[in-house]
CSV table of C-alpha atoms in Angstrom, one decimal:
chain,number,residue,atom,x,y,z
S,1194,UNK,CA,62.1,111.4,83.7
S,1195,UNK,CA,65.6,112.4,84.9
S,1196,UNK,CA,65.4,115.7,83.0
S,1197,UNK,CA,68.9,117.1,82.3
S,1198,UNK,CA,71.8,115.3,83.8
S,1199,UNK,CA,75.5,116.2,83.8
S,1200,UNK,CA,78.6,114.1,84.2
S,1201,UNK,CA,80.8,114.5,86.2
S,1202,UNK,CA,79.6,116.6,89.2
S,1203,UNK,CA,83.1,117.7,90.2
S,1204,UNK,CA,86.5,117.6,88.5
S,1205,UNK,CA,90.0,118.9,89.2
S,1206,UNK,CA,92.4,119.3,86.3
S,1207,UNK,CA,95.9,120.5,85.9
S,1208,UNK,CA,96.7,123.2,83.4
S,1209,UNK,CA,97.0,121.7,79.9
S,1210,UNK,CA,94.9,118.6,80.5
S,1211,UNK,CA,91.9,117.9,78.5
S,1212,UNK,CA,88.4,116.7,79.5
S,1213,UNK,CA,84.9,116.3,78.2
S,1214,UNK,CA,81.7,117.2,80.1
S,1215,UNK,CA,78.6,115.2,79.2
S,1216,UNK,CA,75.1,116.5,79.2
S,1217,UNK,CA,72.1,114.2,78.6
S,1218,UNK,CA,68.4,115.1,78.4
S,1219,UNK,CA,65.4,112.7,78.2
S,1220,UNK,CA,62.7,115.3,77.3
S,1221,UNK,CA,63.2,115.1,73.5
S,1222,UNK,CA,64.3,118.7,73.4
S,1223,UNK,CA,65.7,120.1,70.1
S,1224,UNK,CA,67.8,122.8,71.6
S,1225,UNK,CA,70.7,122.4,74.0
S,1226,UNK,CA,73.1,124.8,75.7
S,1227,UNK,CA,76.3,125.1,77.7
S,1228,UNK,CA,76.8,127.9,80.2
S,1229,UNK,CA,79.4,128.8,82.7
S,1230,UNK,CA,78.8,130.6,85.9
S,1231,UNK,CA,81.5,132.7,87.6
S,1232,UNK,CA,81.2,134.7,90.8
S,1233,UNK,CA,79.6,138.1,90.1
S,1234,UNK,CA,79.1,137.3,86.4
S,1235,UNK,CA,75.8,135.4,86.2
S,1236,UNK,CA,75.5,132.6,83.6
S,1237,UNK,CA,77.2,133.1,80.2
S,1238,UNK,CA,76.5,131.1,77.1
S,1239,UNK,CA,79.5,129.1,75.8
S,1240,UNK,CA,78.0,127.1,72.8
S,1241,UNK,CA,74.6,125.9,71.8
S,1242,UNK,CA,72.9,123.5,69.4
S,1243,UNK,CA,69.6,123.7,67.6
S,1244,UNK,CA,69.6,120.1,66.6
S,1245,UNK,CA,71.6,116.9,66.1
S,1246,UNK,CA,74.8,117.6,64.2
S,1247,UNK,CA,74.6,121.4,64.5
S,1248,UNK,CA,76.4,123.7,66.9
S,1249,UNK,CA,77.0,127.4,67.2
S,1250,UNK,CA,79.1,129.8,69.3
S,1251,UNK,CA,77.7,131.8,72.3
S,1252,UNK,CA,79.1,134.7,74.2
S,1253,UNK,CA,82.3,133.0,75.5
S,1254,UNK,CA,83.2,130.1,73.2
S,1255,UNK,CA,87.0,130.5,73.2
S,1256,UNK,CA,88.9,127.4,74.6
S,1257,UNK,CA,85.9,125.1,74.2
S,1258,UNK,CA,84.5,122.8,71.6
S,1259,UNK,CA,81.2,121.0,71.5
S,1260,UNK,CA,79.5,118.1,69.7
S,1261,UNK,CA,75.9,117.0,69.3
S,1262,UNK,CA,76.1,113.6,67.7
S,1263,UNK,CA,72.8,112.4,69.3
S,1264,UNK,CA,69.8,114.5,70.0
S,1265,UNK,CA,69.8,113.7,73.7
S,1266,UNK,CA,73.5,114.4,74.3
S,1267,UNK,CA,75.6,117.5,74.2
S,1268,UNK,CA,79.3,117.3,74.9
S,1269,UNK,CA,81.6,120.1,76.0
S,1270,UNK,CA,85.3,119.7,75.5
S,1271,UNK,CA,88.3,121.5,76.9
S,1272,UNK,CA,91.3,120.6,74.8
S,1273,UNK,CA,93.9,122.3,77.0
S,1274,UNK,CA,92.5,123.5,80.3
S,1275,UNK,CA,93.5,126.9,81.7
S,1276,UNK,CA,93.0,128.3,85.3
S,1277,UNK,CA,90.6,130.9,83.7
S,1278,UNK,CA,88.3,128.0,82.9
S,1279,UNK,CA,87.7,127.3,86.6
S,1280,UNK,CA,84.0,127.6,86.9
S,1281,UNK,CA,80.7,125.9,87.4
S,1282,UNK,CA,79.3,124.6,84.1
S,1283,UNK,CA,75.6,124.2,83.4
S,1284,UNK,CA,73.9,122.4,80.6
S,1285,UNK,CA,70.3,123.3,79.6
S,1286,UNK,CA,67.8,122.2,77.0
S,1287,UNK,CA,64.5,123.5,75.6
S,1288,UNK,CA,61.9,122.7,73.0
S,1289,UNK,CA,62.2,124.4,69.6
S,1290,UNK,CA,60.8,127.9,69.4
S,1291,UNK,CA,57.4,127.8,67.7
S,1292,UNK,CA,55.9,131.0,66.4
S,1293,UNK,CA,55.4,133.4,69.3
S,1294,UNK,CA,55.7,130.7,71.9
S,1295,UNK,CA,58.8,130.9,74.0
S,1296,UNK,CA,59.9,127.7,75.6
S,1297,UNK,CA,61.9,128.0,78.8
S,1298,UNK,CA,65.2,126.2,79.3
S,1299,UNK,CA,65.6,123.4,81.8
S,1300,UNK,CA,69.0,123.2,83.6
S,1301,UNK,CA,71.1,120.4,84.8
S,1302,UNK,CA,72.7,120.4,88.3
S,1303,UNK,CA,76.0,121.7,87.2
S,1304,UNK,CA,79.7,120.5,87.0
S,1305,UNK,CA,82.2,122.2,89.3
S,1306,UNK,CA,85.5,122.3,87.5
S,1307,UNK,CA,88.8,123.5,89.0
S,1308,UNK,CA,91.9,124.0,86.9
S,1309,UNK,CA,95.1,124.2,88.9
O,630,UNK,CA,79.1,144.3,78.3
O,631,UNK,CA,76.4,143.3,80.6
O,632,UNK,CA,73.1,143.5,78.8
O,633,UNK,CA,71.0,142.4,81.8
O,634,UNK,CA,71.7,143.9,85.1
O,635,UNK,CA,70.7,143.2,88.7
O,636,UNK,CA,72.1,145.9,90.8
O,637,UNK,CA,71.2,144.5,94.2
O,638,UNK,CA,73.5,141.5,95.1
O,639,UNK,CA,71.4,140.7,98.1
O,640,UNK,CA,68.0,141.4,99.8
O,641,UNK,CA,66.7,140.4,103.2
O,642,UNK,CA,63.0,140.4,103.9
O,643,UNK,CA,60.9,139.3,106.9
O,644,UNK,CA,58.6,136.3,106.4
O,645,UNK,CA,55.2,137.3,105.3
O,646,UNK,CA,56.3,140.6,103.8
O,647,UNK,CA,56.8,141.4,100.1
O,648,UNK,CA,60.1,140.8,98.3
O,649,UNK,CA,60.8,143.0,95.3
O,650,UNK,CA,63.7,142.0,93.0
O,651,UNK,CA,64.7,144.4,90.2
O,652,UNK,CA,66.3,143.9,86.9
O,653,UNK,CA,67.3,146.3,84.1
O,654,UNK,CA,68.3,145.6,80.5
O,655,UNK,CA,69.9,147.6,77.7
O,656,UNK,CA,69.0,145.8,74.5
O,657,UNK,CA,65.7,146.9,73.0
O,658,UNK,CA,65.7,143.7,70.9
O,659,UNK,CA,64.9,141.6,73.9
O,660,UNK,CA,61.2,140.5,73.8
O,661,UNK,CA,60.9,137.8,76.4
O,662,UNK,CA,62.0,137.9,80.0
O,663,UNK,CA,62.3,135.2,82.6
O,664,UNK,CA,63.1,134.7,86.3
O,665,UNK,CA,65.0,131.7,87.5
O,666,UNK,CA,65.6,130.6,91.0
O,667,UNK,CA,68.7,128.8,92.1
O,668,UNK,CA,69.5,126.9,95.3
O,669,UNK,CA,73.1,126.1,96.2
O,670,UNK,CA,74.6,123.1,94.4
O,671,UNK,CA,71.6,122.9,92.0
O,672,UNK,CA,70.9,124.2,88.6
O,673,UNK,CA,68.6,127.2,88.0
O,674,UNK,CA,64.9,126.4,87.8
O,675,UNK,CA,62.4,128.4,85.9
O,676,UNK,CA,60.0,130.5,88.0
O,677,UNK,CA,58.0,132.9,85.8
O,678,UNK,CA,58.2,134.7,82.5
O,679,UNK,CA,56.7,137.6,80.6
O,680,UNK,CA,56.4,138.6,77.0
O,681,UNK,CA,57.2,142.1,75.9
O,682,UNK,CA,53.6,142.5,74.7
O,683,UNK,CA,52.5,142.4,78.3
O,684,UNK,CA,53.2,144.5,81.4
O,685,UNK,CA,52.3,142.0,84.1
O,686,UNK,CA,52.2,138.3,84.6
O,687,UNK,CA,51.0,136.6,87.8
O,688,UNK,CA,51.5,133.0,89.0
O,689,UNK,CA,50.4,132.4,92.6
O,690,UNK,CA,52.6,134.4,95.0
O,691,UNK,CA,54.9,135.5,92.1
O,692,UNK,CA,54.2,138.5,89.9
O,693,UNK,CA,56.5,139.9,87.2
O,694,UNK,CA,56.1,143.5,86.0
O,695,UNK,CA,57.6,144.9,82.8
O,696,UNK,CA,58.2,148.5,82.0
O,697,UNK,CA,59.4,148.6,78.4
O,698,UNK,CA,60.0,152.3,78.2
O,699,UNK,CA,62.3,152.1,81.2
O,700,UNK,CA,63.8,148.8,80.2
O,701,UNK,CA,63.0,147.5,83.7
O,702,UNK,CA,61.4,144.5,85.2
O,703,UNK,CA,60.7,143.4,88.7
O,704,UNK,CA,59.7,140.2,90.5
O,705,UNK,CA,57.3,140.5,93.4
O,706,UNK,CA,56.9,137.7,95.9
O,707,UNK,CA,53.9,138.0,98.3
O,708,UNK,CA,53.9,136.7,100.9
O,709,UNK,CA,57.6,135.8,101.2
O,710,UNK,CA,58.4,132.4,102.8
O,711,UNK,CA,61.7,131.0,104.2
O,712,UNK,CA,61.7,128.5,101.4
O,713,UNK,CA,62.0,131.4,98.9
O,714,UNK,CA,65.5,132.0,100.1
O,715,UNK,CA,67.7,131.5,97.0
O,716,UNK,CA,69.5,133.4,94.3
O,717,UNK,CA,67.2,134.8,91.7
O,718,UNK,CA,68.4,135.4,88.2
O,719,UNK,CA,66.7,137.7,85.7
O,720,UNK,CA,67.2,136.6,82.0
O,721,UNK,CA,66.2,138.0,78.6
O,722,UNK,CA,65.9,136.6,75.2
O,723,UNK,CA,65.3,137.8,71.6
O,724,UNK,CA,62.6,136.3,69.4
O,725,UNK,CA,65.2,135.3,66.8
O,726,UNK,CA,67.8,132.6,67.4
O,727,UNK,CA,67.7,129.6,69.6
O,728,UNK,CA,66.1,131.0,72.7
O,729,UNK,CA,69.5,132.1,73.8
O,730,UNK,CA,69.3,133.7,77.3
O,731,UNK,CA,71.3,136.6,78.6
O,732,UNK,CA,71.5,136.5,82.4
O,733,UNK,CA,71.8,139.1,85.1
O,734,UNK,CA,74.3,138.6,87.9
O,735,UNK,CA,71.7,137.4,90.4
O,736,UNK,CA,70.2,138.7,93.7
O,737,UNK,CA,70.5,136.6,96.8
O,738,UNK,CA,67.1,136.7,98.7
O,739,UNK,CA,67.0,135.8,102.3
O,740,UNK,CA,63.6,135.5,104.0
O,741,UNK,CA,63.9,135.8,107.7
O,742,UNK,CA,61.5,133.7,109.7
């Protein structure tokens, strides 16, 4: 199993350009997440999805859109990139919460995005 | 507003000694706590967790302690090994919702051989 994979690994954009980050998981997880990590800030949740066709906002959703057309894929889009979106982006997935059992999140290797 | 805080950005420990990483939280609704380990250029990997109904959970060299009244948890690594050198993130979650995690800012542990 590849686990959680992210494409691309690195990208440089100019202000105003758009792009889509792809996350794929092969663990049949229901939940998927997008985080960003900035220096001194830890990881912050951008958007998440509890199943195919459903998405919801996290802590820092502004400037991003997401789509979950297939269970195994979760796309993060930047319509008009800004320098403030320079960050490392991590995708994660987990099994559905069941009763009192908490299922940990599995993370991808990250995408380093620079917006000039 | 940072709901999960790790006040020590870095920690250095001699190989074989104990490493103690600390974490504080402000939201009393958190009921599950996790520690993740992160190496450079990799994603975080799950290390150990604890439910709010417990005060200790142990897994090999790693033990997490939870003090709910103080809203404080700590990760103990005994004995510390050079391969433990990484950034450690504390994270917390509420029972409701989609397992959303709130992360601390991380502590960089360096184990000196």
